[in-house]
mmCIF file with all atom_site columns, N, CA and C in Angstrom:
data_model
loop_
_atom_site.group_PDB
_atom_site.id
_atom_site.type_symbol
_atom_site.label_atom_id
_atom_site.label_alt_id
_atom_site.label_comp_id
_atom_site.label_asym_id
_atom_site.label_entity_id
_atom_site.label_seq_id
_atom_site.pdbx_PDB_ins_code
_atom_site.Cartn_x
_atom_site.Cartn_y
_atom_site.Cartn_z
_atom_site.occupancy
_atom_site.B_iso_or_equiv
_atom_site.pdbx_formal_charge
_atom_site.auth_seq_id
_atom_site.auth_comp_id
_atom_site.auth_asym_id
_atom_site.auth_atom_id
_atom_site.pdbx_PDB_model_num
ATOM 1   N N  . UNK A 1 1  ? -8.651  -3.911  -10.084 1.00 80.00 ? 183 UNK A N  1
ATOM 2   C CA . UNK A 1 1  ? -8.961  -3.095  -11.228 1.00 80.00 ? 183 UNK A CA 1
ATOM 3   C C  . UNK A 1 1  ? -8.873  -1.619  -10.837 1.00 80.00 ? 183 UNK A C  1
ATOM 4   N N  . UNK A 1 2  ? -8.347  -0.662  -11.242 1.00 83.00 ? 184 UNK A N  1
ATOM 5   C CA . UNK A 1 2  ? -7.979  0.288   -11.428 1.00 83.00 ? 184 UNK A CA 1
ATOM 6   C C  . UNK A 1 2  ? -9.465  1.532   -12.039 1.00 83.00 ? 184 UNK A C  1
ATOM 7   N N  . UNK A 1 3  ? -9.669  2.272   -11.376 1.00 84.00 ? 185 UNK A N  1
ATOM 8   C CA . UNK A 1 3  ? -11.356 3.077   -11.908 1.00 84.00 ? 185 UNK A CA 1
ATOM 9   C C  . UNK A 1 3  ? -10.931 3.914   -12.568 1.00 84.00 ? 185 UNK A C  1
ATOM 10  N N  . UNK A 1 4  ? -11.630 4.713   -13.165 1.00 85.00 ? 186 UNK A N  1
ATOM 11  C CA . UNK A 1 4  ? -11.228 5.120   -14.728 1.00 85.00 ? 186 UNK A CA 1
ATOM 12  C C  . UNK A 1 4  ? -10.673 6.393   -15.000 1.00 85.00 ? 186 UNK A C  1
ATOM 13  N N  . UNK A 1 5  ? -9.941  6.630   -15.813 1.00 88.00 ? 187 UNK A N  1
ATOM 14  C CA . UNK A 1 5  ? -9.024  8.163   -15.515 1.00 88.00 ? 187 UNK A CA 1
ATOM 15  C C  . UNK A 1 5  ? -8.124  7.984   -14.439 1.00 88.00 ? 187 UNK A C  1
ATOM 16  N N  . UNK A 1 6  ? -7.160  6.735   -14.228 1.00 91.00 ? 188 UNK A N  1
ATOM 17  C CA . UNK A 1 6  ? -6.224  6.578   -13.750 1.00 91.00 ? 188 UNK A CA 1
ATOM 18  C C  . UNK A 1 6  ? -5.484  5.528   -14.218 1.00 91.00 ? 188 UNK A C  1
ATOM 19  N N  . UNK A 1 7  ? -4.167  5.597   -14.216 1.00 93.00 ? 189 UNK A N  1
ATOM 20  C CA . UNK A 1 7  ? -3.214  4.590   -14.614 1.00 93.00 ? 189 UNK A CA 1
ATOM 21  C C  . UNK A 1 7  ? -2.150  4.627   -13.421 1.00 93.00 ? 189 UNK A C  1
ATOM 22  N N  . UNK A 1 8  ? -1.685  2.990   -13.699 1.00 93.00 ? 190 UNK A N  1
ATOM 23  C CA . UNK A 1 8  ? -0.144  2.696   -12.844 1.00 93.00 ? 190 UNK A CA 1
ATOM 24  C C  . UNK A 1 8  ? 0.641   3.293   -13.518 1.00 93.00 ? 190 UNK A C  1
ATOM 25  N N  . UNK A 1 9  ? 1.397   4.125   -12.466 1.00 94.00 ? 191 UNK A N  1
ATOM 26  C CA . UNK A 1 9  ? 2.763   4.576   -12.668 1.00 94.00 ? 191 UNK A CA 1
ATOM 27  C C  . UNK A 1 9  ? 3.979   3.606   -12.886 1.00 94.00 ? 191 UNK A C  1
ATOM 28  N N  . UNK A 1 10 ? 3.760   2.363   -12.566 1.00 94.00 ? 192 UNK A N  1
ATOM 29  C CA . UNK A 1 10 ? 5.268   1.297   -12.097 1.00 94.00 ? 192 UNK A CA 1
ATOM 30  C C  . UNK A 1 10 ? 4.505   0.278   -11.293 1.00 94.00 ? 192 UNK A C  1
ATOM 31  N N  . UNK A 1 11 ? 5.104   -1.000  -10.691 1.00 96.00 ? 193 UNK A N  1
ATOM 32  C CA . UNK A 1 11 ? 4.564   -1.904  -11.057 1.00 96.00 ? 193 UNK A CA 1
ATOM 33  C C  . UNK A 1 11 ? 4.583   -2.024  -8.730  1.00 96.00 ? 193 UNK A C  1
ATOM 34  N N  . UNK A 1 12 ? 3.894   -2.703  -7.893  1.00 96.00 ? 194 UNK A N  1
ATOM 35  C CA . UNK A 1 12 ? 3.830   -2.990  -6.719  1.00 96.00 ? 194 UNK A CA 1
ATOM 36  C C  . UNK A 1 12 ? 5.450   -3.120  -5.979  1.00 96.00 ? 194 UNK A C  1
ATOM 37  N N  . UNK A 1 13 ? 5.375   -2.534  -5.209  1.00 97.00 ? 195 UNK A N  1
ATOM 38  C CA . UNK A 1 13 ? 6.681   -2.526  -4.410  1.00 97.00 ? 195 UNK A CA 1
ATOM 39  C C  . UNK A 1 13 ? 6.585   -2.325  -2.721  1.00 97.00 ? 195 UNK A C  1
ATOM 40  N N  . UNK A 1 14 ? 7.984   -3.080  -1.843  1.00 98.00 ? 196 UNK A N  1
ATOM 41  C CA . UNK A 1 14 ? 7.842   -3.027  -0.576  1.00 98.00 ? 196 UNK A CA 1
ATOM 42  C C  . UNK A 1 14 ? 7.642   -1.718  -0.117  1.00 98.00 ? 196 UNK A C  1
ATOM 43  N N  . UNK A 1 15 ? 6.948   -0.981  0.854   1.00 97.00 ? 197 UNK A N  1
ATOM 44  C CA . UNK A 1 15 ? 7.037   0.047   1.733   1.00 97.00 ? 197 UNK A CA 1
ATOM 45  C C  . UNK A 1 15 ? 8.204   -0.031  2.839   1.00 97.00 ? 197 UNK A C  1
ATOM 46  N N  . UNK A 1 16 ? 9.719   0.536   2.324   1.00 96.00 ? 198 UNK A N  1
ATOM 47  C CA . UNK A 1 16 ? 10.558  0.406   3.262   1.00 96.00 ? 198 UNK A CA 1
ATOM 48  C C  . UNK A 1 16 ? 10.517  1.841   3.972   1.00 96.00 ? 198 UNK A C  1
ATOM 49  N N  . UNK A 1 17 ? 9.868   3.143   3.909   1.00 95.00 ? 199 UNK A N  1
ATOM 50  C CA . UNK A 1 17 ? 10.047  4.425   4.841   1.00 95.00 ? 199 UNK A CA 1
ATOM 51  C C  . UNK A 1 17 ? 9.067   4.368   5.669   1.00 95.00 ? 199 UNK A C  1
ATOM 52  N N  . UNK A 1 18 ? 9.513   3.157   6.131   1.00 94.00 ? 200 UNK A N  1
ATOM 53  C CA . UNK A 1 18 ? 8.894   3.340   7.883   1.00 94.00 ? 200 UNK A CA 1
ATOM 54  C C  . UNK A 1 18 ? 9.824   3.206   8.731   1.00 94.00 ? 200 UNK A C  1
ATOM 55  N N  . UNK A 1 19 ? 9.438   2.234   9.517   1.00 95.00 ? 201 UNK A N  1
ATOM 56  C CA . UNK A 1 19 ? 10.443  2.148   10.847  1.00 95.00 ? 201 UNK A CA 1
ATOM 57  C C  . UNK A 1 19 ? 9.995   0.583   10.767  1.00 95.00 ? 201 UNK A C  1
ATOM 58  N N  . UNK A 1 20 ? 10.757  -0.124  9.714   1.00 97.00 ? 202 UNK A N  1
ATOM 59  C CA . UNK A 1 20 ? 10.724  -1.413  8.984   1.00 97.00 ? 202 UNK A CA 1
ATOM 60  C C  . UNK A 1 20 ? 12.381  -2.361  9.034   1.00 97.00 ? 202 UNK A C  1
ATOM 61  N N  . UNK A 1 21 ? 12.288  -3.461  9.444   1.00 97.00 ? 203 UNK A N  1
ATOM 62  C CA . UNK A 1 21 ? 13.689  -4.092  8.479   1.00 97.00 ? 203 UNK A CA 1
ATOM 63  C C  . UNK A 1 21 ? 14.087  -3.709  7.076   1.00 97.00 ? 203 UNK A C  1
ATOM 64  N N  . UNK A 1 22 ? 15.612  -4.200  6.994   1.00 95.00 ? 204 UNK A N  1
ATOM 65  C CA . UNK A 1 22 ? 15.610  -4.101  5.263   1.00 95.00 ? 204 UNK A CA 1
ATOM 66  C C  . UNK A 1 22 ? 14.713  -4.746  4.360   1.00 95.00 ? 204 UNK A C  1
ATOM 67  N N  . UNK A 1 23 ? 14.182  -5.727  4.555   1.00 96.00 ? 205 UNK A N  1
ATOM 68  C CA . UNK A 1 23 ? 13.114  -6.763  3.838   1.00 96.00 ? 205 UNK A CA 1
ATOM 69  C C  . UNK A 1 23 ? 11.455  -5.877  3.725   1.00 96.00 ? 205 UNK A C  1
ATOM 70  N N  . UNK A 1 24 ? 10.935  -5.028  4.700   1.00 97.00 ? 206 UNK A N  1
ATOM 71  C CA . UNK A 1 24 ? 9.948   -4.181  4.595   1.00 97.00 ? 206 UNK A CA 1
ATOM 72  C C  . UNK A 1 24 ? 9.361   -5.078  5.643   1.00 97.00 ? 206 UNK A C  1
ATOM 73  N N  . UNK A 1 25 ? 9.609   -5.588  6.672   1.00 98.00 ? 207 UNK A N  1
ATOM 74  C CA . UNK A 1 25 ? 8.497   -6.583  7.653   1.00 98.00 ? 207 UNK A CA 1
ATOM 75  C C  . UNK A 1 25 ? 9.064   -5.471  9.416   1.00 98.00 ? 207 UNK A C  1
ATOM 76  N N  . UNK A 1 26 ? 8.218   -5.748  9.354   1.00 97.00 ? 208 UNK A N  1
ATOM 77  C CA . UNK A 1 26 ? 7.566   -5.416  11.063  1.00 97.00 ? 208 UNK A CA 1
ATOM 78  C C  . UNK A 1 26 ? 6.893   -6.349  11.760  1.00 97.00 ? 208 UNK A C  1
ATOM 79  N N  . UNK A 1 27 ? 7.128   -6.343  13.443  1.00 98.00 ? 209 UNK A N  1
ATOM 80  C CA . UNK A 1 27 ? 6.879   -7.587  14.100  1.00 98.00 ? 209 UNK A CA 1
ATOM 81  C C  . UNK A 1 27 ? 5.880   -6.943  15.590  1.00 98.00 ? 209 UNK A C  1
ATOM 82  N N  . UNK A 1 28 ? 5.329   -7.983  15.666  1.00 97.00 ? 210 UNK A N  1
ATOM 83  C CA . UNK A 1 28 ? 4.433   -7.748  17.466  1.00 97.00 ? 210 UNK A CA 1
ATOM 84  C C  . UNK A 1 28 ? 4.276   -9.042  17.981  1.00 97.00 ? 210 UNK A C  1
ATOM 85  N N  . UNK A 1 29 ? 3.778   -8.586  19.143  1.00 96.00 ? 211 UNK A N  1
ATOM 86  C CA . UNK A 1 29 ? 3.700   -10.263 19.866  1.00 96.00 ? 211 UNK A CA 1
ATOM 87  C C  . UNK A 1 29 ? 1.783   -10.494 19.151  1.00 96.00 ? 211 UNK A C  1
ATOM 88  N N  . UNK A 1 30 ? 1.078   -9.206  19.243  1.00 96.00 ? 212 UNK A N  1
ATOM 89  C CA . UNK A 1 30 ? -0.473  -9.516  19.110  1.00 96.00 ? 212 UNK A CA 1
ATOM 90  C C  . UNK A 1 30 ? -0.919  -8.127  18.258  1.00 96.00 ? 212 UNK A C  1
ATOM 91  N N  . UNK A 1 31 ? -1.684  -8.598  17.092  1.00 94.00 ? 213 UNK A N  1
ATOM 92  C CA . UNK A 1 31 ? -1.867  -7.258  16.589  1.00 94.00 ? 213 UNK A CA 1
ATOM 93  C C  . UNK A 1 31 ? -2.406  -6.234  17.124  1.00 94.00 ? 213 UNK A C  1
ATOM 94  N N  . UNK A 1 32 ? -3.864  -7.167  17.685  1.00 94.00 ? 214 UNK A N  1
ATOM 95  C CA . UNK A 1 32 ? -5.199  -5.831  18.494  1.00 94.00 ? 214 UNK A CA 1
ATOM 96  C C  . UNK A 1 32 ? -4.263  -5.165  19.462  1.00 94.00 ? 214 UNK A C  1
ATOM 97  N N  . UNK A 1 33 ? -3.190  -5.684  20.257  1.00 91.00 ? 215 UNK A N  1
ATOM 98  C CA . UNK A 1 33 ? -2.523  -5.050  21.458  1.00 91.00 ? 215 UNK A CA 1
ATOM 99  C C  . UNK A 1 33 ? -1.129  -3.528  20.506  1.00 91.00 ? 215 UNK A C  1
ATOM 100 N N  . UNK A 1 34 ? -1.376  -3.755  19.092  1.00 90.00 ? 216 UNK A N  1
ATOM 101 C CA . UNK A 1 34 ? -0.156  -2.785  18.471  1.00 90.00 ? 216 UNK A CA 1
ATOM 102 C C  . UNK A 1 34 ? 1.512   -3.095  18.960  1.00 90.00 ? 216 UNK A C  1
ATOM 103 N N  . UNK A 1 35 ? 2.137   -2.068  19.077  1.00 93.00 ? 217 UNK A N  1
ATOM 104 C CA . UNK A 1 35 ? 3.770   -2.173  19.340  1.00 93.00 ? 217 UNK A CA 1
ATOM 105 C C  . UNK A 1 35 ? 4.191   -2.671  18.568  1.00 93.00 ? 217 UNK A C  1
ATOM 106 N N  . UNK A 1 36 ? 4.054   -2.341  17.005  1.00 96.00 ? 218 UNK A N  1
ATOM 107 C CA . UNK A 1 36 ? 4.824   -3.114  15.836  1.00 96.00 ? 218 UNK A CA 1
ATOM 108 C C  . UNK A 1 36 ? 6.519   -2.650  15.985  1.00 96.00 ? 218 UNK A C  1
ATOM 109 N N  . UNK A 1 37 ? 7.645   -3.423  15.831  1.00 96.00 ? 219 UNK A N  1
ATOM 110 C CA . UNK A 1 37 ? 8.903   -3.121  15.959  1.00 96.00 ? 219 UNK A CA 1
ATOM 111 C C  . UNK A 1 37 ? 9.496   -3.278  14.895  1.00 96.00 ? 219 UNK A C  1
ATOM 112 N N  . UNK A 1 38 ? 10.514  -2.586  14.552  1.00 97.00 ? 220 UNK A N  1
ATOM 113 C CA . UNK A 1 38 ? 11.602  -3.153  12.994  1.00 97.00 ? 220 UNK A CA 1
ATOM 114 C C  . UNK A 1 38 ? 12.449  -4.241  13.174  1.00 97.00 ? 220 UNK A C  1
ATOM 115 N N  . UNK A 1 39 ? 12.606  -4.602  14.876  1.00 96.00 ? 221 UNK A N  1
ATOM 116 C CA . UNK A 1 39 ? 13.409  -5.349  14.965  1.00 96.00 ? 221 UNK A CA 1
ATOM 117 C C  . UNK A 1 39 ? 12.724  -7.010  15.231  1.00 96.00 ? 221 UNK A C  1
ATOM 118 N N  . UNK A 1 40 ? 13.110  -8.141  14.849  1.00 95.00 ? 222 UNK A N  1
ATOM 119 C CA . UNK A 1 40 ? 12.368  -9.482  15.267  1.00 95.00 ? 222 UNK A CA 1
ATOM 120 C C  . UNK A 1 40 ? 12.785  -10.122 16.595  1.00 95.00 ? 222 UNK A C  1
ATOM 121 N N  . UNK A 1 41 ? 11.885  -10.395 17.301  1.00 95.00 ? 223 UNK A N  1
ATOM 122 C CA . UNK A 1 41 ? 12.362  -10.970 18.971  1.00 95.00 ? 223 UNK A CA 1
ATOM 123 C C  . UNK A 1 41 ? 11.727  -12.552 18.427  1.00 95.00 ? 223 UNK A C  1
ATOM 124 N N  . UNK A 1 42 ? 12.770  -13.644 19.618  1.00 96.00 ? 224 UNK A N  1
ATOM 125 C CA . UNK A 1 42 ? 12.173  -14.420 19.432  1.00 96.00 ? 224 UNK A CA 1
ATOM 126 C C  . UNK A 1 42 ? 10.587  -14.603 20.340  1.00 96.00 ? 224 UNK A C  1
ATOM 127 N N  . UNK A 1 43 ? 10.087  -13.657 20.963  1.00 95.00 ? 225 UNK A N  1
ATOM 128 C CA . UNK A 1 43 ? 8.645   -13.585 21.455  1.00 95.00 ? 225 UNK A CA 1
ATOM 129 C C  . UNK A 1 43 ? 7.756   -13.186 20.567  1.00 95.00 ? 225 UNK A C  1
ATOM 130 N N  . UNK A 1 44 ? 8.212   -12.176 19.289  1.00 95.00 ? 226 UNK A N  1
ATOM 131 C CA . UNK A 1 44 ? 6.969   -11.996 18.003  1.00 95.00 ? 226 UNK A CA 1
ATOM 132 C C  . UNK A 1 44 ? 6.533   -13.222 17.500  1.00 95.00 ? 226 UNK A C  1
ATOM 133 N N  . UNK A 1 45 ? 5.335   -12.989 17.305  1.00 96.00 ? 227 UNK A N  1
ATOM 134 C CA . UNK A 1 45 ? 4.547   -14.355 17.040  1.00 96.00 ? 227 UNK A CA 1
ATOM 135 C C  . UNK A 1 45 ? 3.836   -13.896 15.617  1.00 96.00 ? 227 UNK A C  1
ATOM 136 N N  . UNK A 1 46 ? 3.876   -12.206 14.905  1.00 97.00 ? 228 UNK A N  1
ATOM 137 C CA . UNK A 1 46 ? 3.250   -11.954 13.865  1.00 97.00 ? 228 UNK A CA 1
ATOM 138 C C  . UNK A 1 46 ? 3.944   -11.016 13.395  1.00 97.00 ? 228 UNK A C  1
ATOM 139 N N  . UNK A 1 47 ? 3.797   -10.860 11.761  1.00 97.00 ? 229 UNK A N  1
ATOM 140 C CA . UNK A 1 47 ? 4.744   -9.528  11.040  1.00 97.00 ? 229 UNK A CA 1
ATOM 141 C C  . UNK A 1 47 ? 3.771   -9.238  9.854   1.00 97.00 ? 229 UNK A C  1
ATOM 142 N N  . UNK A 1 48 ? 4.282   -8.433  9.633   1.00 97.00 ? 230 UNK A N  1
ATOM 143 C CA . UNK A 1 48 ? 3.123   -7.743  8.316   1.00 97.00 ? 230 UNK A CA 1
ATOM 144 C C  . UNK A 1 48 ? 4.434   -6.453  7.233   1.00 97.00 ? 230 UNK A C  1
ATOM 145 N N  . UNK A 1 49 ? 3.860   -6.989  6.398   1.00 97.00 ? 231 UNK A N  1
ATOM 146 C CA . UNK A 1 49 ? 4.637   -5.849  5.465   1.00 97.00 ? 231 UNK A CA 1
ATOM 147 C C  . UNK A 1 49 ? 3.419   -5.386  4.489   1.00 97.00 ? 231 UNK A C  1
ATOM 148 N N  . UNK A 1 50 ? 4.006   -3.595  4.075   1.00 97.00 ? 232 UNK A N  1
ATOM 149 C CA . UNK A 1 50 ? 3.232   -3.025  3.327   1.00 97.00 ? 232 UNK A CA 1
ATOM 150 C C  . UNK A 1 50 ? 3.685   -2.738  2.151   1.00 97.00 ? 232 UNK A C  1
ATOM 151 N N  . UNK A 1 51 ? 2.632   -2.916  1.155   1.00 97.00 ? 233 UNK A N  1
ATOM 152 C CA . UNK A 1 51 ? 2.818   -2.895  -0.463  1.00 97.00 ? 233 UNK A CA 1
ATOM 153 C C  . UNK A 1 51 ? 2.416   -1.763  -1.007  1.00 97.00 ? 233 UNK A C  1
ATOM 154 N N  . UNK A 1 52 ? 2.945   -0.630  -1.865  1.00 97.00 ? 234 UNK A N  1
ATOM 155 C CA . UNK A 1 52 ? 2.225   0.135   -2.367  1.00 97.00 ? 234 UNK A CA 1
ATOM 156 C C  . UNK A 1 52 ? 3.111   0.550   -3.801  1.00 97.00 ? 234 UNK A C  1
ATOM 157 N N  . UNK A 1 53 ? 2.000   1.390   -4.460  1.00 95.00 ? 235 UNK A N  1
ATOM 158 C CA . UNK A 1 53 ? 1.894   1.135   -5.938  1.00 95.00 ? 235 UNK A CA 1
ATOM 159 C C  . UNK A 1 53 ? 1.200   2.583   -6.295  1.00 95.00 ? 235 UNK A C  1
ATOM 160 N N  . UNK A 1 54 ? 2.228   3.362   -7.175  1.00 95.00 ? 236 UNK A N  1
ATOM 161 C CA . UNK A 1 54 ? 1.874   4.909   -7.416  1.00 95.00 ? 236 UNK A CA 1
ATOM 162 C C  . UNK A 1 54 ? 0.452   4.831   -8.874  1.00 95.00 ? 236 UNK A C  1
ATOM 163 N N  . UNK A 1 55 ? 0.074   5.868   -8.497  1.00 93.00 ? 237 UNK A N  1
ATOM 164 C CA . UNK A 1 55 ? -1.082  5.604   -9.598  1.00 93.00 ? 237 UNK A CA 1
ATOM 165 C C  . UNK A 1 55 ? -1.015  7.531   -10.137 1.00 93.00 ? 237 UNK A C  1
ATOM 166 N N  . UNK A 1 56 ? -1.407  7.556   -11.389 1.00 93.00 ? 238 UNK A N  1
ATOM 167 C CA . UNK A 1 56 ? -1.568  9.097   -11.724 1.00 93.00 ? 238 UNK A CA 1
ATOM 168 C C  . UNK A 1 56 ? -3.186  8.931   -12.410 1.00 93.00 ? 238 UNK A C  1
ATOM 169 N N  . UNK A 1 57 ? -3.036  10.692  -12.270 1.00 92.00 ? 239 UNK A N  1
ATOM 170 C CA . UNK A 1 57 ? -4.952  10.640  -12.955 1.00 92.00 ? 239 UNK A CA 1
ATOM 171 C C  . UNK A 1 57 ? -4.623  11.342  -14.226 1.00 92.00 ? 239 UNK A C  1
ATOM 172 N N  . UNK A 1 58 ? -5.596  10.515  -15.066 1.00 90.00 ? 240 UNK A N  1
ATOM 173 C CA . UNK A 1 58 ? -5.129  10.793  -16.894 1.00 90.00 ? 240 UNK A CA 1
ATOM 174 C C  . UNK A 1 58 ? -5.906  11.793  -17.160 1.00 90.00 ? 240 UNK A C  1
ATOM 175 N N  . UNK A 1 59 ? -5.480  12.868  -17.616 1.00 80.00 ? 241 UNK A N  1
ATOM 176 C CA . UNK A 1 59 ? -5.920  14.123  -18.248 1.00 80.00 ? 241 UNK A CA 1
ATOM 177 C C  . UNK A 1 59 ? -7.630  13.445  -18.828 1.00 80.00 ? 241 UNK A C  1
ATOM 178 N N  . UNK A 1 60 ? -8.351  14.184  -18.910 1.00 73.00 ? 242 UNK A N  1
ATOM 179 C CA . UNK A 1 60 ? -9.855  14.331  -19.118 1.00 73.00 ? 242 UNK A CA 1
ATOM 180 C C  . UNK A 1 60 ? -9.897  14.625  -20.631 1.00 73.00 ? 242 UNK A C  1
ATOM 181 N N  . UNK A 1 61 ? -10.650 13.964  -21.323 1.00 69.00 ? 243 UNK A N  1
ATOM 182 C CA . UNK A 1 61 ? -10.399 14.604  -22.678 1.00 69.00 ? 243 UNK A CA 1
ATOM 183 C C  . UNK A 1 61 ? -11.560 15.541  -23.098 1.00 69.00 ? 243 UNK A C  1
ATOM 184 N N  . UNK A 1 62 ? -12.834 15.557  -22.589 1.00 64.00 ? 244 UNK A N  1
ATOM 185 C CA . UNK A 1 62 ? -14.076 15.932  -22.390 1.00 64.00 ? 244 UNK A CA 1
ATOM 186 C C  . UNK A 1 62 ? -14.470 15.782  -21.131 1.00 64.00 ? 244 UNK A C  1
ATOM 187 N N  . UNK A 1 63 ? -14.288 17.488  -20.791 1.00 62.00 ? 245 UNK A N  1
ATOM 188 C CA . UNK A 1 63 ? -14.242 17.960  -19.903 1.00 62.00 ? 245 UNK A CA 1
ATOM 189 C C  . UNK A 1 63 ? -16.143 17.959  -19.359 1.00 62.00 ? 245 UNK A C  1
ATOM 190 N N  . UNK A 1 64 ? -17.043 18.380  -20.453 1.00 64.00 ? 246 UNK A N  1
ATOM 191 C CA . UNK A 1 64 ? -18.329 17.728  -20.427 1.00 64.00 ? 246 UNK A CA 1
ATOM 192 C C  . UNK A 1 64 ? -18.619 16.629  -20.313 1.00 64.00 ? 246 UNK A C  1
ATOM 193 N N  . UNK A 1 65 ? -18.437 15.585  -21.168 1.00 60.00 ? 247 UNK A N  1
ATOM 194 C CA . UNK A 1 65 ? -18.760 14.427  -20.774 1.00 60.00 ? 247 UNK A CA 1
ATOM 195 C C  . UNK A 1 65 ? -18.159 14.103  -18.822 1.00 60.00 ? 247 UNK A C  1
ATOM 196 N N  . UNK A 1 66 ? -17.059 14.313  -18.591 1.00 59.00 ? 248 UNK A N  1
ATOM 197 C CA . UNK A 1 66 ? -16.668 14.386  -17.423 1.00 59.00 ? 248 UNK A CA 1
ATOM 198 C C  . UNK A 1 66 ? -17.648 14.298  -16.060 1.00 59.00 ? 248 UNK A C  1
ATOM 199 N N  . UNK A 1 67 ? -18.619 15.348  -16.606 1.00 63.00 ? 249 UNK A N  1
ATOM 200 C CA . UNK A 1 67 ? -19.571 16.181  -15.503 1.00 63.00 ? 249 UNK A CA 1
ATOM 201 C C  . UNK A 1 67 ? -21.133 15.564  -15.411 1.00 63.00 ? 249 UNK A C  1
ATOM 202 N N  . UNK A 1 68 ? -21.048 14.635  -16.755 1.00 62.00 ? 250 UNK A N  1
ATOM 203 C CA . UNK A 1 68 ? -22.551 13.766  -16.475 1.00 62.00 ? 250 UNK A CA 1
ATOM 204 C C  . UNK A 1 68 ? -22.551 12.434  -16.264 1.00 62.00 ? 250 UNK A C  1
ATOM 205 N N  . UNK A 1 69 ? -23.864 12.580  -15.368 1.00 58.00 ? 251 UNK A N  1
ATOM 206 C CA . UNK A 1 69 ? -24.218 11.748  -14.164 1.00 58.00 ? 251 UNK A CA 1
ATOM 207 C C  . UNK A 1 69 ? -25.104 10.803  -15.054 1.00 58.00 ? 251 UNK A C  1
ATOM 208 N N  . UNK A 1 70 ? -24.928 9.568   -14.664 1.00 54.00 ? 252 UNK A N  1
ATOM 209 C CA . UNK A 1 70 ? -25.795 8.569   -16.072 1.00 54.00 ? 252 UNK A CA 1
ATOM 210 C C  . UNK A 1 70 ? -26.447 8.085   -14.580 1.00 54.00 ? 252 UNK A C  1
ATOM 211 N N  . UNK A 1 71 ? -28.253 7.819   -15.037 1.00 52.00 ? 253 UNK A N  1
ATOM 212 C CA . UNK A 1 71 ? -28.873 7.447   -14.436 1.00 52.00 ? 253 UNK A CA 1
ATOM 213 C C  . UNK A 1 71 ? -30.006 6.171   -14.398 1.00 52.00 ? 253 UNK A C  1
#
């Protein structure tokens, strides 16, 4: 759920501007140890890809109401 005075821009998509395959996956032999690679060995044993999703903040229409604190 999305908190209030914000909307999706467009809908979840791969994070390919990293240092990723074409598919958006990255590989290691062990996470806690790091050294994620773009490339897959047959010694990686784990991969992870990242998802992200633009959001904008919706103009305020009451700029007072805005500023109080409900208690």
């Amino acid at each position: 759920m999305l908190e209030e005075n914000w909307k999706w821009e467009d809908e979840w998509t791969v994070d390919i501007n990293r240092a990723v395959d074409n598919e958006g996956w990255e590989y290691c032999v062990e996470p806690s140890m790091g050294g994620w690679s773009p490339s897959e060995k047959i010694y990686h044993l784990n991969r992870r890809r990242r998802w992200i999703r633009n959001r904008t903040l919706v103009a305020i229409s009451d700029p007072i109401a805005a500023n109080k604190v409900s208690y």
